[in-house]
Amino acid sequence: MAKAGGKGVNLKDKLDGNELDLSLSDLNEVPVKELAALPKATILDLSCNNLTSLPSDFCSLTHVVKLDLSKNQLQQLPSDFGRLVNLQHLDLLNNRLVILPVSFAQLKNLKWLDLKDNPLDPILAKVAGDCLDEKQCKQAAIRVLQHMKAIQSEQDRERQRRLQAEREMEKKREAEQRAREAQERELRRQEKAEEKERRRREYDALRAARQEMETQTKKESSEIPKLSSVPHPSQLPRHRRSWFQALLKLLLLMFLCALSTVAVCRVTELQRQSLCVSVNMLYEDVVTALQSHKIVQNILHQNSQQ
């Protein structure tokens, strides 16, 4: 049931063959659901009502072939008005339309159009022209469709240009991002190389300092005299070697003489002589001094036991 001046209207009562006349029904809105239930109603008359707009689902009435919306207060058509692909006859006389939706270009079967008495955009009004007879209304349909197709093509091209510009912008952003990443990688590589070079210089400096310290230590060690550094007689020059051997022989001879003197003074009857008395006293003093040292005392003790 549709609302018409506050009273219910049975659409089937209005249906005459394939024509549904809802004109002069005081409609404020289009009963789309009820109309969709009447697919036989290919001719729909909604003229002389109080319609200010069409609901978006109005475009689902694709079975409509002839549509009369004249003498309403429509300010615009739905954006997907082009879904009415079977529409051949469209009367929009005496409304408040300024422009048509771009989808209007999809009404490829439209053969008749009346846009008179609308505050149309000047360009659209010039394209539409008059609709005073059948021929003019058919020409209006052809010209308006061509005009709307041109607008649609231009919008498609503009959309393509925007998409292309967006793609190029995206590529540019990606290229800039890759450049930034490459720059960051190069910066990190340089930082790593500098850090490695710094560590290498520190290592070389430490190694050089260690080598210098070792060299200095060896130099100082070589300058300190050692007992083992006293040359063996065999390592001396020949003239020094003979002199050294003669000195050793002299010392050995003197030592033997001293031992012989001590033995004579200790054992023979000459021990009472003044010279032997001095020698014996010197011997006893030496023995006493040596015995005072514990290690020497132990050695002498072992020798005495032997």
Short mmCIF file of C-alpha atoms in Angstrom, two decimals:
data_model
loop_
_atom_site.label_atom_id
_atom_site.label_comp_id
_atom_site.label_asym_id
_atom_site.label_seq_id
_atom_site.Cartn_x
_atom_site.Cartn_y
_atom_site.Cartn_z
CA MET A 1 0.00 0.00 0.00
CA ALA A 2 1.28 3.51 -0.83
CA LYS A 3 0.69 6.69 1.08
CA ALA A 4 -1.28 9.19 -0.97
CA GLY A 5 -2.67 12.19 0.86
CA GLY A 6 -2.78 10.11 4.04
CA LYS A 7 -4.94 7.39 2.48
CA GLY A 8 -3.92 3.89 1.40
CA VAL A 9 -3.85 3.19 -2.34
CA ASN A 10 -3.98 -0.29 -3.84
CA LEU A 11 -1.52 -0.23 -6.78
CA LYS A 12 -3.16 -3.19 -8.46
CA ASP A 13 -6.33 -1.13 -8.77
CA LYS A 14 -4.32 1.47 -10.66
CA LEU A 15 -2.73 -1.04 -13.03
CA ASP A 16 -4.21 -1.10 -16.54
CA GLY A 17 -2.43 -3.73 -18.61
CA ASN A 18 1.25 -2.70 -18.45
CA GLU A 19 0.49 0.89 -17.48
CA LEU A 20 0.41 2.09 -13.87
CA ASP A 21 -1.02 5.57 -13.38
CA LEU A 22 -0.12 7.17 -10.02
CA SER A 23 -0.47 10.75 -11.20
CA LEU A 24 -2.38 13.26 -9.08
CA SER A 25 -2.08 10.89 -6.10
CA ASP A 26 -0.59 13.47 -3.73
CA LEU A 27 2.51 11.25 -3.28
CA ASN A 28 5.34 12.49 -1.08
CA GLU A 29 7.49 9.44 -1.73
CA VAL A 30 7.63 6.66 -4.30
CA PRO A 31 6.32 3.24 -3.14
CA VAL A 32 9.34 1.38 -4.53
CA LYS A 33 8.66 -1.97 -2.86
CA GLU A 34 5.10 -2.12 -4.15
CA LEU A 35 6.26 -1.10 -7.63
CA ALA A 36 8.96 -3.76 -7.64
CA ALA A 37 6.22 -6.33 -6.97
CA LEU A 38 4.54 -5.31 -10.27
CA PRO A 39 7.09 -6.13 -12.98
CA LYS A 40 4.32 -5.94 -15.61
CA ALA A 41 4.03 -2.17 -14.99
CA THR A 42 6.55 -1.08 -17.66
CA ILE A 43 4.81 2.28 -18.09
CA LEU A 44 4.85 4.33 -14.87
CA ASP A 45 3.16 7.71 -14.48
CA LEU A 46 4.20 9.64 -11.32
CA SER A 47 3.39 13.11 -12.63
CA CYS A 48 1.66 15.88 -10.68
CA ASN A 49 2.71 14.75 -7.17
CA ASN A 50 4.78 16.24 -4.36
CA LEU A 51 8.02 14.31 -4.98
CA THR A 52 11.19 16.22 -4.05
CA SER A 53 13.59 13.31 -4.49
CA LEU A 54 13.72 9.68 -5.55
CA PRO A 55 15.03 6.99 -3.17
CA SER A 56 18.24 5.18 -4.19
CA ASP A 57 16.37 1.87 -4.59
CA PHE A 58 14.13 3.50 -7.20
CA CYS A 59 16.83 2.58 -9.73
CA SER A 60 16.11 -1.12 -9.09
CA LEU A 61 12.92 -0.75 -11.18
CA THR A 62 14.79 -1.82 -14.29
CA HIS A 63 11.62 -3.17 -15.93
CA VAL A 64 10.28 0.38 -16.48
CA VAL A 65 10.33 1.43 -20.14
CA LYS A 66 8.37 4.69 -19.97
CA LEU A 67 8.58 7.04 -16.96
CA ASP A 68 6.69 10.27 -16.39
CA LEU A 69 8.01 12.41 -13.51
CA SER A 70 6.77 15.73 -14.82
CA LYS A 71 5.31 18.47 -12.61
CA ASN A 72 6.95 17.44 -9.36
CA GLN A 73 9.57 19.23 -7.28
CA LEU A 74 12.59 17.00 -8.00
CA GLN A 75 15.87 18.78 -7.35
CA GLN A 76 18.13 15.92 -8.42
CA LEU A 77 18.07 12.34 -9.67
CA PRO A 78 19.79 9.41 -7.92
CA SER A 79 23.48 9.05 -8.81
CA ASP A 80 22.90 5.54 -10.20
CA PHE A 81 19.91 6.59 -12.32
CA GLY A 82 21.68 4.94 -15.26
CA ARG A 83 20.72 1.51 -13.92
CA LEU A 84 17.31 1.97 -15.59
CA VAL A 85 18.85 0.54 -18.77
CA ASN A 86 15.49 -0.37 -20.36
CA LEU A 87 14.15 3.18 -20.12
CA GLN A 88 13.12 4.58 -23.53
CA HIS A 89 10.84 7.50 -22.67
CA LEU A 90 11.55 9.99 -19.86
CA ASP A 91 9.51 13.06 -19.03
CA LEU A 92 11.09 15.46 -16.52
CA LEU A 93 9.05 18.54 -17.45
CA ASN A 94 8.59 21.27 -14.84
CA ASN A 95 10.85 20.17 -11.97
CA ARG A 96 13.78 21.85 -10.21
CA LEU A 97 16.64 19.98 -11.86
CA VAL A 98 19.92 21.80 -12.49
CA ILE A 99 22.18 18.95 -13.59
CA LEU A 100 21.88 15.27 -14.45
CA PRO A 101 23.92 12.45 -12.87
CA VAL A 102 26.87 11.19 -14.95
CA SER A 103 25.34 7.71 -14.98
CA PHE A 104 22.59 9.20 -17.22
CA ALA A 105 24.98 8.36 -20.09
CA GLN A 106 24.27 4.63 -19.50
CA LEU A 107 20.62 5.00 -20.63
CA LYS A 108 21.58 3.61 -24.04
CA ASN A 109 17.94 2.79 -24.96
CA LEU A 110 16.61 6.29 -24.24
CA LYS A 111 14.78 7.61 -27.31
CA TRP A 112 12.62 10.47 -25.91
CA LEU A 113 13.45 13.15 -23.33
CA ASP A 114 11.75 16.32 -22.10
CA LEU A 115 13.70 18.66 -19.79
CA LYS A 116 11.70 21.86 -20.33
CA ASP A 117 10.85 24.21 -17.47
CA ASN A 118 13.81 23.19 -15.27
CA PRO A 119 16.52 25.60 -14.00
CA LEU A 120 19.10 23.64 -15.98
CA ASP A 121 22.76 24.48 -16.16
CA PRO A 122 23.16 26.77 -19.23
CA ILE A 123 25.34 24.29 -21.12
CA LEU A 124 22.94 21.42 -20.43
CA ALA A 125 19.96 23.59 -21.36
CA LYS A 126 21.57 24.49 -24.67
CA VAL A 127 22.35 20.85 -25.42
CA ALA A 128 18.81 19.68 -24.56
CA GLY A 129 17.04 22.36 -26.59
CA ASP A 130 13.25 22.43 -26.90
CA CYS A 131 10.85 19.50 -26.75
CA LEU A 132 7.80 20.93 -28.49
CA ASP A 133 7.15 17.95 -30.72
CA GLU A 134 8.12 14.31 -31.09
CA LYS A 135 11.13 15.05 -33.26
CA GLN A 136 12.59 17.65 -30.92
CA CYS A 137 12.14 15.36 -27.91
CA LYS A 138 13.93 12.53 -29.72
CA GLN A 139 16.74 14.90 -30.72
CA ALA A 140 16.95 16.07 -27.11
CA ALA A 141 17.43 12.48 -25.97
CA ILE A 142 20.23 11.90 -28.51
CA ARG A 143 22.06 15.18 -27.74
CA VAL A 144 21.80 14.84 -23.96
CA LEU A 145 23.07 11.24 -24.07
CA GLN A 146 26.03 12.33 -26.19
CA HIS A 147 26.70 15.24 -23.86
CA MET A 148 26.55 13.03 -20.76
CA LYS A 149 28.79 10.43 -22.42
CA ALA A 150 31.31 13.17 -23.13
CA ILE A 151 31.15 14.28 -19.50
CA GLN A 152 31.51 10.67 -18.39
CA SER A 153 34.50 10.16 -20.69
CA GLU A 154 36.09 13.36 -19.41
CA GLN A 155 35.50 12.28 -15.82
CA ASP A 156 36.93 8.86 -16.61
CA ARG A 157 40.00 10.49 -18.13
CA GLU A 158 40.28 12.81 -15.16
CA ARG A 159 39.95 9.83 -12.86
CA GLN A 160 42.61 8.02 -14.84
CA ARG A 161 44.85 11.08 -14.64
CA ARG A 162 44.33 11.22 -10.89
CA LEU A 163 45.05 7.51 -10.59
CA GLN A 164 48.13 7.92 -12.76
CA ALA A 165 49.24 10.90 -10.71
CA GLU A 166 48.64 8.93 -7.52
CA ARG A 167 50.60 5.97 -8.91
CA GLU A 168 53.44 8.25 -9.94
CA MET A 169 53.34 9.92 -6.55
CA GLU A 170 53.39 6.51 -4.90
CA LYS A 171 56.33 5.47 -7.08
CA LYS A 172 58.07 8.71 -6.19
CA ARG A 173 57.44 8.11 -2.49
CA GLU A 174 58.71 4.54 -2.85
CA ALA A 175 61.79 5.77 -4.73
CA GLU A 176 62.42 8.38 -2.03
CA GLN A 177 61.93 5.73 0.63
CA ARG A 178 64.39 3.43 -1.13
CA ALA A 179 66.84 6.32 -1.47
CA ARG A 180 66.50 7.10 2.24
CA GLU A 181 66.99 3.45 3.14
CA ALA A 182 70.02 3.23 0.84
CA GLN A 183 71.42 6.41 2.41
CA GLU A 184 70.84 5.01 5.89
CA ARG A 185 72.53 1.74 4.91
CA GLU A 186 75.48 3.65 3.47
CA LEU A 187 75.68 5.76 6.63
CA ARG A 188 75.64 2.63 8.80
CA ARG A 189 78.30 1.06 6.58
CA GLN A 190 80.51 4.14 6.92
CA GLU A 191 80.01 4.19 10.68
CA LYS A 192 80.96 0.52 10.90
CA ALA A 193 84.01 1.13 8.70
CA GLU A 194 85.07 4.10 10.85
CA GLU A 195 84.56 2.08 14.02
CA LYS A 196 86.60 -0.77 12.57
CA GLU A 197 89.36 1.62 11.51
CA ARG A 198 89.38 3.18 14.99
CA ARG A 199 89.69 -0.25 16.63
CA ARG A 200 92.46 -1.18 14.18
CA ARG A 201 94.42 2.00 15.02
CA GLU A 202 93.99 1.30 18.73
CA TYR A 203 95.16 -2.27 18.21
CA ASP A 204 98.20 -1.13 16.17
CA ALA A 205 99.06 1.50 18.80
CA LEU A 206 98.76 -1.07 21.61
CA ARG A 207 100.84 -3.56 19.70
CA ALA A 208 103.50 -0.97 18.91
CA ALA A 209 103.60 0.07 22.59
CA ARG A 210 103.95 -3.57 23.64
CA GLN A 211 106.75 -4.16 21.15
CA GLU A 212 108.52 -1.00 22.27
CA MET A 213 108.21 -2.11 25.90
CA GLU A 214 109.61 -5.54 25.05
CA THR A 215 112.47 -3.96 23.12
CA GLN A 216 113.24 -1.63 26.01
CA THR A 217 113.16 -4.55 28.45
CA LYS A 218 115.54 -6.58 26.28
CA LYS A 219 117.83 -3.58 25.96
CA GLU A 220 117.88 -3.02 29.72
CA SER A 221 118.43 -6.75 30.31
CA SER A 222 121.36 -6.80 27.93
CA GLU A 223 122.97 -3.87 29.77
CA ILE A 224 122.83 -5.62 33.23
CA PRO A 225 126.07 -7.59 33.88
CA LYS A 226 125.55 -11.27 34.61
CA LEU A 227 127.76 -13.84 36.26
CA SER A 228 127.23 -16.08 33.34
CA SER A 229 128.52 -13.35 31.09
CA VAL A 230 132.09 -13.83 32.39
CA PRO A 231 133.89 -15.36 29.45
CA HIS A 232 135.32 -18.85 29.73
CA PRO A 233 139.07 -18.99 29.33
CA SER A 234 138.56 -20.82 26.06
CA GLN A 235 136.55 -17.85 24.78
CA LEU A 236 139.28 -15.30 25.51
CA PRO A 237 141.86 -14.21 22.95
CA ARG A 238 145.02 -16.27 22.84
CA HIS A 239 147.32 -13.70 24.51
CA ARG A 240 144.74 -13.13 27.30
CA ARG A 241 144.12 -16.85 27.64
CA SER A 242 147.81 -17.63 28.37
CA TRP A 243 147.93 -14.85 30.94
CA PHE A 244 144.77 -16.15 32.61
CA GLN A 245 146.14 -19.70 32.73
CA ALA A 246 149.37 -18.49 34.27
CA LEU A 247 147.40 -16.59 36.95
CA LEU A 248 145.35 -19.70 37.77
CA LYS A 249 148.51 -21.79 38.05
CA LEU A 250 150.04 -19.20 40.34
CA LEU A 251 146.96 -19.16 42.57
CA LEU A 252 146.87 -22.94 42.64
CA LEU A 253 150.55 -23.06 43.54
CA MET A 254 150.03 -20.54 46.30
CA PHE A 255 147.07 -22.54 47.64
CA LEU A 256 149.11 -25.74 47.64
CA CYS A 257 151.95 -23.98 49.41
CA ALA A 258 149.57 -22.70 52.06
CA LEU A 259 148.11 -26.19 52.56
CA SER A 260 151.61 -27.66 52.78
CA THR A 261 152.65 -25.04 55.33
CA VAL A 262 149.54 -25.71 57.45
CA ALA A 263 150.14 -29.47 57.24
CA VAL A 264 153.80 -29.11 58.23
CA CYS A 265 152.95 -26.79 61.10
CA ARG A 266 150.16 -29.04 62.34
CA VAL A 267 151.81 -32.41 62.05
CA THR A 268 155.59 -32.03 62.37
CA GLU A 269 157.72 -30.96 65.30
CA LEU A 270 157.98 -27.48 63.77
CA GLN A 271 154.63 -26.57 65.20
CA ARG A 272 156.32 -24.94 68.18
CA GLN A 273 158.24 -22.60 65.99
CA SER A 274 157.04 -18.98 65.99
CA LEU A 275 156.09 -19.11 62.32
CA CYS A 276 154.04 -22.29 62.77
CA VAL A 277 152.44 -20.93 65.89
CA SER A 278 151.14 -17.97 63.85
CA VAL A 279 150.05 -20.28 61.05
CA ASN A 280 148.21 -22.60 63.46
CA MET A 281 146.46 -19.70 65.13
CA LEU A 282 145.39 -18.34 61.74
CA TYR A 283 144.14 -21.81 60.74
CA GLU A 284 142.14 -22.21 63.94
CA ASP A 285 140.60 -18.75 63.51
CA VAL A 286 139.56 -19.59 59.97
CA VAL A 287 138.14 -22.94 61.05
CA THR A 288 136.23 -21.32 63.90
CA ALA A 289 134.77 -18.70 61.55
CA LEU A 290 133.71 -21.31 59.06
CA GLN A 291 132.16 -23.51 61.75
CA SER A 292 130.03 -20.56 62.86
CA HIS A 293 128.10 -20.78 59.60
CA LYS A 294 125.53 -23.54 59.92
CA ILE A 295 125.79 -24.82 56.41
CA VAL A 296 129.58 -24.94 56.49
CA GLN A 297 129.38 -26.53 59.92
CA ASN A 298 127.20 -29.32 58.57
CA ILE A 299 129.59 -29.84 55.70
CA LEU A 300 132.55 -30.00 58.05
CA HIS A 301 130.60 -32.36 60.28
CA GLN A 302 129.94 -34.66 57.38
CA ASN A 303 133.59 -34.44 56.34
CA SER A 304 134.69 -35.25 59.89
CA GLN A 305 132.44 -38.31 59.92
CA GLN A 306 133.97 -39.40 56.63
#
